[in-house]
Amino acid sequence: MKRAERLHALSEALHRSGSRGYSAERLARDFEVSVRTVKRDLQALERSGAPIWSRPGPGGGYGLAVGASLPPVSLSPVQAVALMASVSAAPDAPYADLAAAGVQKVLGVLDPRTRARADALAARIWVDVPPTASRATRSALEEAMTEQRVVRIRYTAQDGATTTRDVEPVLFASTNGRWYLVGWCRLRDAMRWFIVSRVARASVTAIPCSGHTVAEVGEPPASARPVHGF
Protein backbone atom coordinates (compact mmCIF):
# COMPACT_ATOMS: atom_id res chain seq x y z
CA MET A 1 0.00 0.00 0.00
CA LYS A 2 1.40 3.36 -1.03
CA ARG A 3 1.78 6.01 1.64
CA ALA A 4 -0.98 8.26 0.28
CA GLU A 5 -3.38 5.31 0.30
CA ARG A 6 -2.27 4.35 3.81
CA LEU A 7 -2.84 7.89 5.11
CA HIS A 8 -6.33 7.83 3.65
CA ALA A 9 -7.10 4.43 5.19
CA LEU A 10 -5.55 5.50 8.50
CA SER A 11 -7.72 8.62 8.73
CA GLU A 12 -10.82 6.55 8.00
CA ALA A 13 -9.85 3.99 10.66
CA LEU A 14 -9.47 6.74 13.26
CA HIS A 15 -12.81 8.20 12.23
CA ARG A 16 -14.53 4.82 12.67
CA SER A 17 -12.94 4.26 16.09
CA GLY A 18 -14.94 7.13 17.60
CA SER A 19 -14.04 8.06 21.16
CA ARG A 20 -12.27 4.72 21.76
CA GLY A 21 -9.31 5.40 19.50
CA TYR A 22 -6.65 2.91 18.52
CA SER A 23 -3.22 2.25 19.95
CA ALA A 24 -0.21 2.75 17.69
CA GLU A 25 0.55 -0.96 18.08
CA ARG A 26 -2.94 -1.93 16.86
CA LEU A 27 -2.66 0.40 13.87
CA ALA A 28 0.79 -0.97 13.05
CA ARG A 29 -0.59 -4.53 13.03
CA ASP A 30 -3.61 -3.59 10.91
CA PHE A 31 -1.53 -1.79 8.30
CA GLU A 32 1.45 -4.16 8.51
CA VAL A 33 3.99 -1.44 9.18
CA SER A 34 6.18 -0.51 12.13
CA VAL A 35 4.94 1.53 15.09
CA ARG A 36 7.48 4.17 14.08
CA THR A 37 5.92 4.40 10.62
CA VAL A 38 2.43 4.72 12.11
CA LYS A 39 3.53 7.58 14.34
CA ARG A 40 5.10 9.36 11.36
CA ASP A 41 1.86 8.93 9.44
CA LEU A 42 -0.16 10.30 12.37
CA GLN A 43 2.11 13.34 12.49
CA ALA A 44 1.61 13.83 8.73
CA LEU A 45 -2.16 13.70 9.14
CA GLU A 46 -2.00 16.17 12.00
CA ARG A 47 0.11 18.57 9.91
CA SER A 48 -2.49 18.33 7.12
CA GLY A 49 -5.17 19.57 9.51
CA ALA A 50 -6.70 16.38 10.87
CA PRO A 51 -7.86 16.98 14.50
CA ILE A 52 -6.02 14.01 16.00
CA TRP A 53 -5.96 13.51 19.77
CA SER A 54 -3.61 11.24 21.71
CA ARG A 55 -4.10 9.64 25.10
CA PRO A 56 -0.96 8.37 26.89
CA GLY A 57 -0.65 5.39 29.20
CA PRO A 58 -2.38 1.99 29.38
CA GLY A 59 -5.59 2.02 27.38
CA GLY A 60 -4.43 5.11 25.52
CA GLY A 61 -4.08 5.64 21.83
CA TYR A 62 -5.01 7.95 18.98
CA GLY A 63 -8.31 9.15 17.57
CA LEU A 64 -10.14 12.02 15.91
CA ALA A 65 -11.98 14.75 17.78
CA VAL A 66 -15.72 13.96 18.01
CA GLY A 67 -17.71 15.71 15.31
CA ALA A 68 -14.61 16.74 13.42
CA SER A 69 -14.44 16.63 9.65
CA LEU A 70 -11.58 14.98 7.88
CA PRO A 71 -9.49 17.06 5.48
CA PRO A 72 -10.11 16.13 1.85
CA VAL A 73 -7.96 13.28 0.57
CA SER A 74 -7.38 13.06 -3.18
CA LEU A 75 -7.83 9.83 -5.08
CA SER A 76 -5.27 8.63 -7.56
CA PRO A 77 -6.44 7.94 -11.14
CA VAL A 78 -6.15 4.19 -10.43
CA GLN A 79 -8.30 4.45 -7.30
CA ALA A 80 -10.94 6.42 -9.20
CA VAL A 81 -11.02 3.82 -11.98
CA ALA A 82 -11.21 1.01 -9.41
CA LEU A 83 -14.42 2.57 -8.07
CA MET A 84 -15.82 3.00 -11.57
CA ALA A 85 -15.00 -0.58 -12.55
CA SER A 86 -16.44 -2.07 -9.36
CA VAL A 87 -19.77 -0.29 -9.76
CA SER A 88 -20.00 -0.93 -13.51
CA ALA A 89 -19.35 -4.66 -13.07
CA ALA A 90 -22.11 -5.08 -10.48
CA PRO A 91 -25.22 -3.21 -11.68
CA ASP A 92 -27.44 -5.82 -10.02
CA ALA A 93 -25.86 -5.36 -6.58
CA PRO A 94 -28.07 -3.88 -3.84
CA TYR A 95 -28.06 -0.08 -3.89
CA ALA A 96 -25.99 -0.09 -7.10
CA ASP A 97 -27.65 3.11 -8.34
CA LEU A 98 -26.72 4.92 -5.14
CA ALA A 99 -23.17 3.60 -5.44
CA ALA A 100 -22.97 4.92 -9.00
CA ALA A 101 -24.23 8.32 -7.83
CA GLY A 102 -21.59 8.32 -5.10
CA VAL A 103 -18.84 7.56 -7.60
CA GLN A 104 -20.03 10.42 -9.79
CA LYS A 105 -19.76 12.76 -6.80
CA VAL A 106 -16.19 11.60 -6.22
CA LEU A 107 -15.29 12.06 -9.88
CA GLY A 108 -16.83 15.50 -9.86
CA VAL A 109 -14.37 16.83 -7.29
CA LEU A 110 -11.21 15.39 -8.85
CA ASP A 111 -8.73 17.87 -10.24
CA PRO A 112 -8.84 18.07 -14.06
CA ARG A 113 -5.51 16.30 -14.57
CA THR A 114 -6.46 13.35 -12.35
CA ARG A 115 -9.92 13.13 -13.96
CA ALA A 116 -8.40 13.09 -17.44
CA ARG A 117 -5.98 10.30 -16.52
CA ALA A 118 -8.81 8.34 -14.87
CA ASP A 119 -11.03 8.70 -17.95
CA ALA A 120 -8.20 7.55 -20.21
CA LEU A 121 -7.60 4.46 -18.09
CA ALA A 122 -11.33 3.74 -17.76
CA ALA A 123 -11.59 3.55 -21.57
CA ARG A 124 -9.32 0.48 -21.37
CA ILE A 125 -11.77 -1.46 -19.16
CA TRP A 126 -14.86 -3.02 -20.76
CA VAL A 127 -17.72 -4.63 -18.86
CA ASP A 128 -20.39 -6.95 -20.27
CA VAL A 129 -23.06 -7.84 -17.71
CA PRO A 130 -26.25 -9.91 -18.04
CA PRO A 131 -29.70 -8.32 -17.78
CA THR A 132 -30.89 -7.59 -14.25
CA ALA A 133 -34.23 -7.22 -12.50
CA SER A 134 -36.08 -4.01 -13.29
CA ARG A 135 -35.04 -0.86 -11.47
CA ALA A 136 -38.52 -0.59 -9.89
CA THR A 137 -38.28 -4.14 -8.53
CA ARG A 138 -34.79 -3.68 -7.13
CA SER A 139 -35.75 -0.32 -5.59
CA ALA A 140 -38.67 -1.96 -3.78
CA LEU A 141 -36.47 -4.76 -2.43
CA GLU A 142 -33.83 -2.25 -1.30
CA GLU A 143 -36.42 -0.05 0.42
CA ALA A 144 -37.96 -3.05 2.20
CA MET A 145 -34.53 -4.13 3.44
CA THR A 146 -33.58 -0.63 4.60
CA GLU A 147 -36.89 0.09 6.34
CA GLN A 148 -37.36 -3.52 7.51
CA ARG A 149 -40.86 -3.84 6.13
CA VAL A 150 -42.58 -6.79 4.49
CA VAL A 151 -42.26 -6.85 0.70
CA ARG A 152 -44.81 -8.53 -1.57
CA ILE A 153 -43.12 -10.24 -4.52
CA ARG A 154 -44.20 -12.02 -7.67
CA TYR A 155 -41.65 -14.82 -7.97
CA THR A 156 -40.94 -17.46 -10.62
CA ALA A 157 -39.23 -20.58 -9.29
CA GLN A 158 -36.76 -22.72 -11.24
CA ASP A 159 -39.54 -25.11 -12.29
CA GLY A 160 -41.51 -22.22 -13.82
CA ALA A 161 -44.15 -22.01 -11.09
CA THR A 162 -45.10 -18.41 -10.24
CA THR A 163 -46.38 -17.36 -6.84
CA THR A 164 -47.09 -14.19 -4.92
CA ARG A 165 -45.48 -14.12 -1.49
CA ASP A 166 -45.03 -11.77 1.44
CA VAL A 167 -41.40 -11.81 2.55
CA GLU A 168 -39.63 -10.30 5.55
CA PRO A 169 -36.21 -9.28 4.13
CA VAL A 170 -33.24 -10.40 6.23
CA LEU A 171 -30.20 -9.99 3.97
CA PHE A 172 -28.91 -9.73 0.43
CA ALA A 173 -26.37 -12.38 -0.55
CA SER A 174 -24.21 -12.86 -3.63
CA THR A 175 -22.99 -16.30 -4.62
CA ASN A 176 -22.09 -18.00 -7.92
CA GLY A 177 -22.65 -14.78 -9.82
CA ARG A 178 -26.21 -14.28 -8.60
CA TRP A 179 -27.81 -11.95 -6.07
CA TYR A 180 -30.36 -13.36 -3.66
CA LEU A 181 -32.93 -11.85 -1.33
CA VAL A 182 -32.90 -13.99 1.80
CA GLY A 183 -35.94 -13.59 3.98
CA TRP A 184 -38.73 -15.12 6.00
CA CYS A 185 -41.39 -16.31 3.56
CA ARG A 186 -44.83 -15.94 5.12
CA LEU A 187 -46.30 -18.31 2.53
CA ARG A 188 -43.96 -21.17 3.50
CA ASP A 189 -43.41 -20.04 7.09
CA ALA A 190 -39.68 -20.55 6.66
CA MET A 191 -36.46 -18.83 5.61
CA ARG A 192 -36.05 -18.83 1.84
CA TRP A 193 -33.51 -17.66 -0.78
CA PHE A 194 -35.04 -15.80 -3.74
CA ILE A 195 -32.99 -15.09 -6.88
CA VAL A 196 -33.43 -11.36 -7.42
CA SER A 197 -33.52 -11.66 -11.22
CA ARG A 198 -36.56 -13.96 -10.90
CA VAL A 199 -38.60 -11.42 -8.96
CA ALA A 200 -41.02 -10.07 -11.58
CA ARG A 201 -42.66 -7.47 -9.34
CA ALA A 202 -42.15 -6.19 -5.81
CA SER A 203 -44.03 -3.71 -3.65
CA VAL A 204 -43.25 -2.55 -0.14
CA THR A 205 -46.09 -2.95 2.34
CA ALA A 206 -46.75 -0.97 5.52
CA ILE A 207 -46.25 -4.12 7.62
CA PRO A 208 -43.12 -4.06 9.79
CA CYS A 209 -40.90 -7.14 9.93
CA SER A 210 -41.36 -9.32 12.97
CA GLY A 211 -37.69 -9.47 13.93
CA HIS A 212 -36.09 -12.40 12.10
CA THR A 213 -32.30 -12.10 12.30
CA VAL A 214 -29.27 -12.86 10.16
CA ALA A 215 -28.33 -15.59 12.64
CA GLU A 216 -31.44 -17.54 11.57
CA VAL A 217 -30.09 -17.80 8.03
CA GLY A 218 -27.21 -19.90 9.35
CA GLU A 219 -23.44 -19.72 9.18
CA PRO A 220 -22.04 -18.32 5.92
CA PRO A 221 -19.39 -20.34 4.06
CA ALA A 222 -15.78 -19.59 4.93
CA SER A 223 -15.38 -17.57 1.74
CA ALA A 224 -18.33 -15.27 2.51
CA ARG A 225 -18.28 -12.08 4.55
CA PRO A 226 -20.31 -8.91 5.13
CA VAL A 227 -19.36 -6.02 2.87
CA HIS A 228 -17.96 -4.00 5.79
CA GLY A 229 -15.32 -6.72 6.25
CA PHE A 230 -13.25 -5.92 3.14
mmCIF file of C-alpha atoms in Angstrom:
data_model
loop_
_atom_site.group_PDB
_atom_site.id
_atom_site.type_symbol
_atom_site.label_atom_id
_atom_site.label_comp_id
_atom_site.label_asym_id
_atom_site.label_seq_id
_atom_site.Cartn_x
_atom_site.Cartn_y
_atom_site.Cartn_z
ATOM 1 C CA MET A 1 0.000 0.000 0.000
ATOM 2 C CA LYS A 2 1.403 3.363 -1.033
ATOM 3 C CA ARG A 3 1.785 6.006 1.641
ATOM 4 C CA ALA A 4 -0.981 8.260 0.276
ATOM 5 C CA GLU A 5 -3.382 5.313 0.303
ATOM 6 C CA ARG A 6 -2.272 4.350 3.814
ATOM 7 C CA LEU A 7 -2.835 7.889 5.108
ATOM 8 C CA HIS A 8 -6.333 7.827 3.653
ATOM 9 C CA ALA A 9 -7.095 4.432 5.190
ATOM 10 C CA LEU A 10 -5.546 5.500 8.501
ATOM 11 C CA SER A 11 -7.720 8.618 8.727
ATOM 12 C CA GLU A 12 -10.816 6.545 7.997
ATOM 13 C CA ALA A 13 -9.852 3.986 10.663
ATOM 14 C CA LEU A 14 -9.469 6.738 13.260
ATOM 15 C CA HIS A 15 -12.805 8.198 12.226
ATOM 16 C CA ARG A 16 -14.532 4.816 12.672
ATOM 17 C CA SER A 17 -12.937 4.261 16.088
ATOM 18 C CA GLY A 18 -14.943 7.125 17.602
ATOM 19 C CA SER A 19 -14.037 8.056 21.160
ATOM 20 C CA ARG A 20 -12.266 4.725 21.764
ATOM 21 C CA GLY A 21 -9.314 5.402 19.503
ATOM 22 C CA TYR A 22 -6.646 2.907 18.517
ATOM 23 C CA SER A 23 -3.220 2.246 19.954
ATOM 24 C CA ALA A 24 -0.208 2.750 17.694
ATOM 25 C CA GLU A 25 0.547 -0.959 18.078
ATOM 26 C CA ARG A 26 -2.937 -1.926 16.864
ATOM 27 C CA LEU A 27 -2.663 0.403 13.870
ATOM 28 C CA ALA A 28 0.786 -0.968 13.047
ATOM 29 C CA ARG A 29 -0.592 -4.530 13.031
ATOM 30 C CA ASP A 30 -3.607 -3.589 10.912
ATOM 31 C CA PHE A 31 -1.531 -1.791 8.298
ATOM 32 C CA GLU A 32 1.447 -4.161 8.513
ATOM 33 C CA VAL A 33 3.993 -1.437 9.176
ATOM 34 C CA SER A 34 6.183 -0.510 12.132
ATOM 35 C CA VAL A 35 4.943 1.533 15.090
ATOM 36 C CA ARG A 36 7.475 4.170 14.082
ATOM 37 C CA THR A 37 5.918 4.405 10.619
ATOM 38 C CA VAL A 38 2.427 4.717 12.106
ATOM 39 C CA LYS A 39 3.532 7.577 14.342
ATOM 40 C CA ARG A 40 5.098 9.356 11.363
ATOM 41 C CA ASP A 41 1.859 8.927 9.445
ATOM 42 C CA LEU A 42 -0.162 10.299 12.372
ATOM 43 C CA GLN A 43 2.108 13.340 12.488
ATOM 44 C CA ALA A 44 1.608 13.831 8.735
ATOM 45 C CA LEU A 45 -2.163 13.703 9.144
ATOM 46 C CA GLU A 46 -2.002 16.173 12.003
ATOM 47 C CA ARG A 47 0.106 18.570 9.906
ATOM 48 C CA SER A 48 -2.491 18.330 7.117
ATOM 49 C CA GLY A 49 -5.174 19.571 9.509
ATOM 50 C CA ALA A 50 -6.704 16.380 10.867
ATOM 51 C CA PRO A 51 -7.855 16.979 14.502
ATOM 52 C CA ILE A 52 -6.023 14.012 16.001
ATOM 53 C CA TRP A 53 -5.958 13.510 19.770
ATOM 54 C CA SER A 54 -3.614 11.241 21.705
ATOM 55 C CA ARG A 55 -4.098 9.637 25.102
ATOM 56 C CA PRO A 56 -0.957 8.367 26.893
ATOM 57 C CA GLY A 57 -0.648 5.389 29.197
ATOM 58 C CA PRO A 58 -2.381 1.992 29.381
ATOM 59 C CA GLY A 59 -5.588 2.019 27.379
ATOM 60 C CA GLY A 60 -4.434 5.114 25.521
ATOM 61 C CA GLY A 61 -4.084 5.640 21.831
ATOM 62 C CA TYR A 62 -5.012 7.947 18.981
ATOM 63 C CA GLY A 63 -8.310 9.153 17.568
ATOM 64 C CA LEU A 64 -10.137 12.025 15.906
ATOM 65 C CA ALA A 65 -11.981 14.751 17.784
ATOM 66 C CA VAL A 66 -15.716 13.957 18.013
ATOM 67 C CA GLY A 67 -17.709 15.712 15.309
ATOM 68 C CA ALA A 68 -14.613 16.744 13.423
ATOM 69 C CA SER A 69 -14.444 16.634 9.654
ATOM 70 C CA LEU A 70 -11.575 14.976 7.877
ATOM 71 C CA PRO A 71 -9.493 17.059 5.482
ATOM 72 C CA PRO A 72 -10.111 16.128 1.849
ATOM 73 C CA VAL A 73 -7.961 13.283 0.567
ATOM 74 C CA SER A 74 -7.382 13.064 -3.177
ATOM 75 C CA LEU A 75 -7.826 9.832 -5.077
ATOM 76 C CA SER A 76 -5.269 8.635 -7.560
ATOM 77 C CA PRO A 77 -6.441 7.942 -11.138
ATOM 78 C CA VAL A 78 -6.150 4.193 -10.435
ATOM 79 C CA GLN A 79 -8.302 4.452 -7.299
ATOM 80 C CA ALA A 80 -10.942 6.425 -9.203
ATOM 81 C CA VAL A 81 -11.018 3.824 -11.983
ATOM 82 C CA ALA A 82 -11.211 1.010 -9.412
ATOM 83 C CA LEU A 83 -14.417 2.566 -8.073
ATOM 84 C CA MET A 84 -15.822 3.002 -11.574
ATOM 85 C CA ALA A 85 -14.998 -0.584 -12.551
ATOM 86 C CA SER A 86 -16.440 -2.070 -9.362
ATOM 87 C CA VAL A 87 -19.766 -0.285 -9.756
ATOM 88 C CA SER A 88 -19.997 -0.931 -13.508
ATOM 89 C CA ALA A 89 -19.351 -4.655 -13.068
ATOM 90 C CA ALA A 90 -22.112 -5.084 -10.478
ATOM 91 C CA PRO A 91 -25.223 -3.209 -11.678
ATOM 92 C CA ASP A 92 -27.436 -5.820 -10.015
ATOM 93 C CA ALA A 93 -25.861 -5.362 -6.575
ATOM 94 C CA PRO A 94 -28.066 -3.885 -3.837
ATOM 95 C CA TYR A 95 -28.062 -0.078 -3.887
ATOM 96 C CA ALA A 96 -25.992 -0.090 -7.100
ATOM 97 C CA ASP A 97 -27.648 3.111 -8.337
ATOM 98 C CA LEU A 98 -26.720 4.917 -5.140
ATOM 99 C CA ALA A 99 -23.165 3.600 -5.436
ATOM 100 C CA ALA A 100 -22.970 4.925 -9.000
ATOM 101 C CA ALA A 101 -24.230 8.316 -7.834
ATOM 102 C CA GLY A 102 -21.586 8.320 -5.096
ATOM 103 C CA VAL A 103 -18.840 7.556 -7.599
ATOM 104 C CA GLN A 104 -20.026 10.421 -9.791
ATOM 105 C CA LYS A 105 -19.762 12.757 -6.804
ATOM 106 C CA VAL A 106 -16.188 11.600 -6.216
ATOM 107 C CA LEU A 107 -15.290 12.055 -9.877
ATOM 108 C CA GLY A 108 -16.835 15.497 -9.865
ATOM 109 C CA VAL A 109 -14.366 16.834 -7.295
ATOM 110 C CA LEU A 110 -11.210 15.386 -8.847
ATOM 111 C CA ASP A 111 -8.734 17.874 -10.238
ATOM 112 C CA PRO A 112 -8.841 18.068 -14.060
ATOM 113 C CA ARG A 113 -5.508 16.300 -14.572
ATOM 114 C CA THR A 114 -6.456 13.346 -12.350
ATOM 115 C CA ARG A 115 -9.916 13.131 -13.956
ATOM 116 C CA ALA A 116 -8.397 13.094 -17.439
ATOM 117 C CA ARG A 117 -5.980 10.297 -16.517
ATOM 118 C CA ALA A 118 -8.807 8.344 -14.871
ATOM 119 C CA ASP A 119 -11.033 8.701 -17.948
ATOM 120 C CA ALA A 120 -8.201 7.547 -20.213
ATOM 121 C CA LEU A 121 -7.596 4.458 -18.094
ATOM 122 C CA ALA A 122 -11.333 3.736 -17.761
ATOM 123 C CA ALA A 123 -11.592 3.552 -21.566
ATOM 124 C CA ARG A 124 -9.323 0.481 -21.367
ATOM 125 C CA ILE A 125 -11.771 -1.456 -19.160
ATOM 126 C CA TRP A 126 -14.858 -3.022 -20.763
ATOM 127 C CA VAL A 127 -17.720 -4.633 -18.857
ATOM 128 C CA ASP A 128 -20.386 -6.947 -20.269
ATOM 129 C CA VAL A 129 -23.056 -7.836 -17.711
ATOM 130 C CA PRO A 130 -26.248 -9.913 -18.042
ATOM 131 C CA PRO A 131 -29.702 -8.319 -17.775
ATOM 132 C CA THR A 132 -30.894 -7.587 -14.253
ATOM 133 C CA ALA A 133 -34.230 -7.224 -12.499
ATOM 134 C CA SER A 134 -36.081 -4.012 -13.289
ATOM 135 C CA ARG A 135 -35.042 -0.856 -11.472
ATOM 136 C CA ALA A 136 -38.518 -0.589 -9.895
ATOM 137 C CA THR A 137 -38.280 -4.136 -8.531
ATOM 138 C CA ARG A 138 -34.788 -3.676 -7.127
ATOM 139 C CA SER A 139 -35.750 -0.320 -5.594
ATOM 140 C CA ALA A 140 -38.674 -1.959 -3.778
ATOM 141 C CA LEU A 141 -36.469 -4.757 -2.435
ATOM 142 C CA GLU A 142 -33.835 -2.250 -1.298
ATOM 143 C CA GLU A 143 -36.423 -0.054 0.418
ATOM 144 C CA ALA A 144 -37.956 -3.045 2.197
ATOM 145 C CA MET A 145 -34.530 -4.125 3.442
ATOM 146 C CA THR A 146 -33.581 -0.627 4.603
ATOM 147 C CA GLU A 147 -36.887 0.092 6.337
ATOM 148 C CA GLN A 148 -37.360 -3.521 7.509
ATOM 149 C CA ARG A 149 -40.863 -3.840 6.128
ATOM 150 C CA VAL A 150 -42.585 -6.794 4.493
ATOM 151 C CA VAL A 151 -42.261 -6.849 0.703
ATOM 152 C CA ARG A 152 -44.810 -8.529 -1.572
ATOM 153 C CA ILE A 153 -43.116 -10.240 -4.522
ATOM 154 C CA ARG A 154 -44.199 -12.021 -7.675
ATOM 155 C CA TYR A 155 -41.647 -14.824 -7.969
ATOM 156 C CA THR A 156 -40.942 -17.459 -10.622
ATOM 157 C CA ALA A 157 -39.226 -20.579 -9.292
ATOM 158 C CA GLN A 158 -36.760 -22.720 -11.240
ATOM 159 C CA ASP A 159 -39.544 -25.110 -12.286
ATOM 160 C CA GLY A 160 -41.512 -22.221 -13.816
ATOM 161 C CA ALA A 161 -44.149 -22.010 -11.087
ATOM 162 C CA THR A 162 -45.104 -18.411 -10.237
ATOM 163 C CA THR A 163 -46.377 -17.364 -6.839
ATOM 164 C CA THR A 164 -47.093 -14.194 -4.918
ATOM 165 C CA ARG A 165 -45.482 -14.117 -1.486
ATOM 166 C CA ASP A 166 -45.026 -11.765 1.443
ATOM 167 C CA VAL A 167 -41.403 -11.809 2.550
ATOM 168 C CA GLU A 168 -39.630 -10.304 5.548
ATOM 169 C CA PRO A 169 -36.208 -9.282 4.135
ATOM 170 C CA VAL A 170 -33.240 -10.399 6.235
ATOM 171 C CA LEU A 171 -30.196 -9.990 3.974
ATOM 172 C CA PHE A 172 -28.908 -9.734 0.432
ATOM 173 C CA ALA A 173 -26.367 -12.376 -0.551
ATOM 174 C CA SER A 174 -24.211 -12.857 -3.629
ATOM 175 C CA THR A 175 -22.993 -16.298 -4.624
ATOM 176 C CA ASN A 176 -22.092 -18.000 -7.917
ATOM 177 C CA GLY A 177 -22.652 -14.785 -9.824
ATOM 178 C CA ARG A 178 -26.213 -14.276 -8.597
ATOM 179 C CA TRP A 179 -27.806 -11.953 -6.069
ATOM 180 C CA TYR A 180 -30.360 -13.364 -3.655
ATOM 181 C CA LEU A 181 -32.928 -11.849 -1.333
ATOM 182 C CA VAL A 182 -32.898 -13.993 1.797
ATOM 183 C CA GLY A 183 -35.943 -13.585 3.976
ATOM 184 C CA TRP A 184 -38.729 -15.116 5.999
ATOM 185 C CA CYS A 185 -41.392 -16.312 3.562
ATOM 186 C CA ARG A 186 -44.828 -15.937 5.120
ATOM 187 C CA LEU A 187 -46.303 -18.305 2.526
ATOM 188 C CA ARG A 188 -43.964 -21.175 3.496
ATOM 189 C CA ASP A 189 -43.413 -20.037 7.086
ATOM 190 C CA ALA A 190 -39.678 -20.550 6.656
ATOM 191 C CA MET A 191 -36.458 -18.833 5.613
ATOM 192 C CA ARG A 192 -36.053 -18.828 1.838
ATOM 193 C CA TRP A 193 -33.512 -17.664 -0.782
ATOM 194 C CA PHE A 194 -35.035 -15.802 -3.737
ATOM 195 C CA ILE A 195 -32.991 -15.092 -6.878
ATOM 196 C CA VAL A 196 -33.425 -11.359 -7.417
ATOM 197 C CA SER A 197 -33.521 -11.656 -11.222
ATOM 198 C CA ARG A 198 -36.559 -13.963 -10.900
ATOM 199 C CA VAL A 199 -38.598 -11.421 -8.958
ATOM 200 C CA ALA A 200 -41.020 -10.068 -11.576
ATOM 201 C CA ARG A 201 -42.663 -7.472 -9.335
ATOM 202 C CA ALA A 202 -42.152 -6.190 -5.811
ATOM 203 C CA SER A 203 -44.030 -3.711 -3.650
ATOM 204 C CA VAL A 204 -43.251 -2.549 -0.143
ATOM 205 C CA THR A 205 -46.094 -2.952 2.343
ATOM 206 C CA ALA A 206 -46.754 -0.971 5.518
ATOM 207 C CA ILE A 207 -46.247 -4.119 7.618
ATOM 208 C CA PRO A 208 -43.115 -4.058 9.791
ATOM 209 C CA CYS A 209 -40.901 -7.137 9.929
ATOM 210 C CA SER A 210 -41.358 -9.316 12.973
ATOM 211 C CA GLY A 211 -37.690 -9.469 13.926
ATOM 212 C CA HIS A 212 -36.090 -12.399 12.101
ATOM 213 C CA THR A 213 -32.302 -12.095 12.296
ATOM 214 C CA VAL A 214 -29.267 -12.857 10.158
ATOM 215 C CA ALA A 215 -28.326 -15.593 12.638
ATOM 216 C CA GLU A 216 -31.437 -17.539 11.573
ATOM 217 C CA VAL A 217 -30.087 -17.804 8.031
ATOM 218 C CA GLY A 218 -27.207 -19.896 9.345
ATOM 219 C CA GLU A 219 -23.437 -19.718 9.175
ATOM 220 C CA PRO A 220 -22.039 -18.323 5.922
ATOM 221 C CA PRO A 221 -19.390 -20.342 4.063
ATOM 222 C CA ALA A 222 -15.782 -19.593 4.928
ATOM 223 C CA SER A 223 -15.375 -17.573 1.737
ATOM 224 C CA ALA A 224 -18.333 -15.267 2.514
ATOM 225 C CA ARG A 225 -18.276 -12.077 4.547
ATOM 226 C CA PRO A 226 -20.311 -8.912 5.131
ATOM 227 C CA VAL A 227 -19.364 -6.023 2.869
ATOM 228 C CA HIS A 228 -17.957 -4.004 5.794
ATOM 229 C CA GLY A 229 -15.324 -6.717 6.251
ATOM 230 C CA PHE A 230 -13.254 -5.916 3.144
#
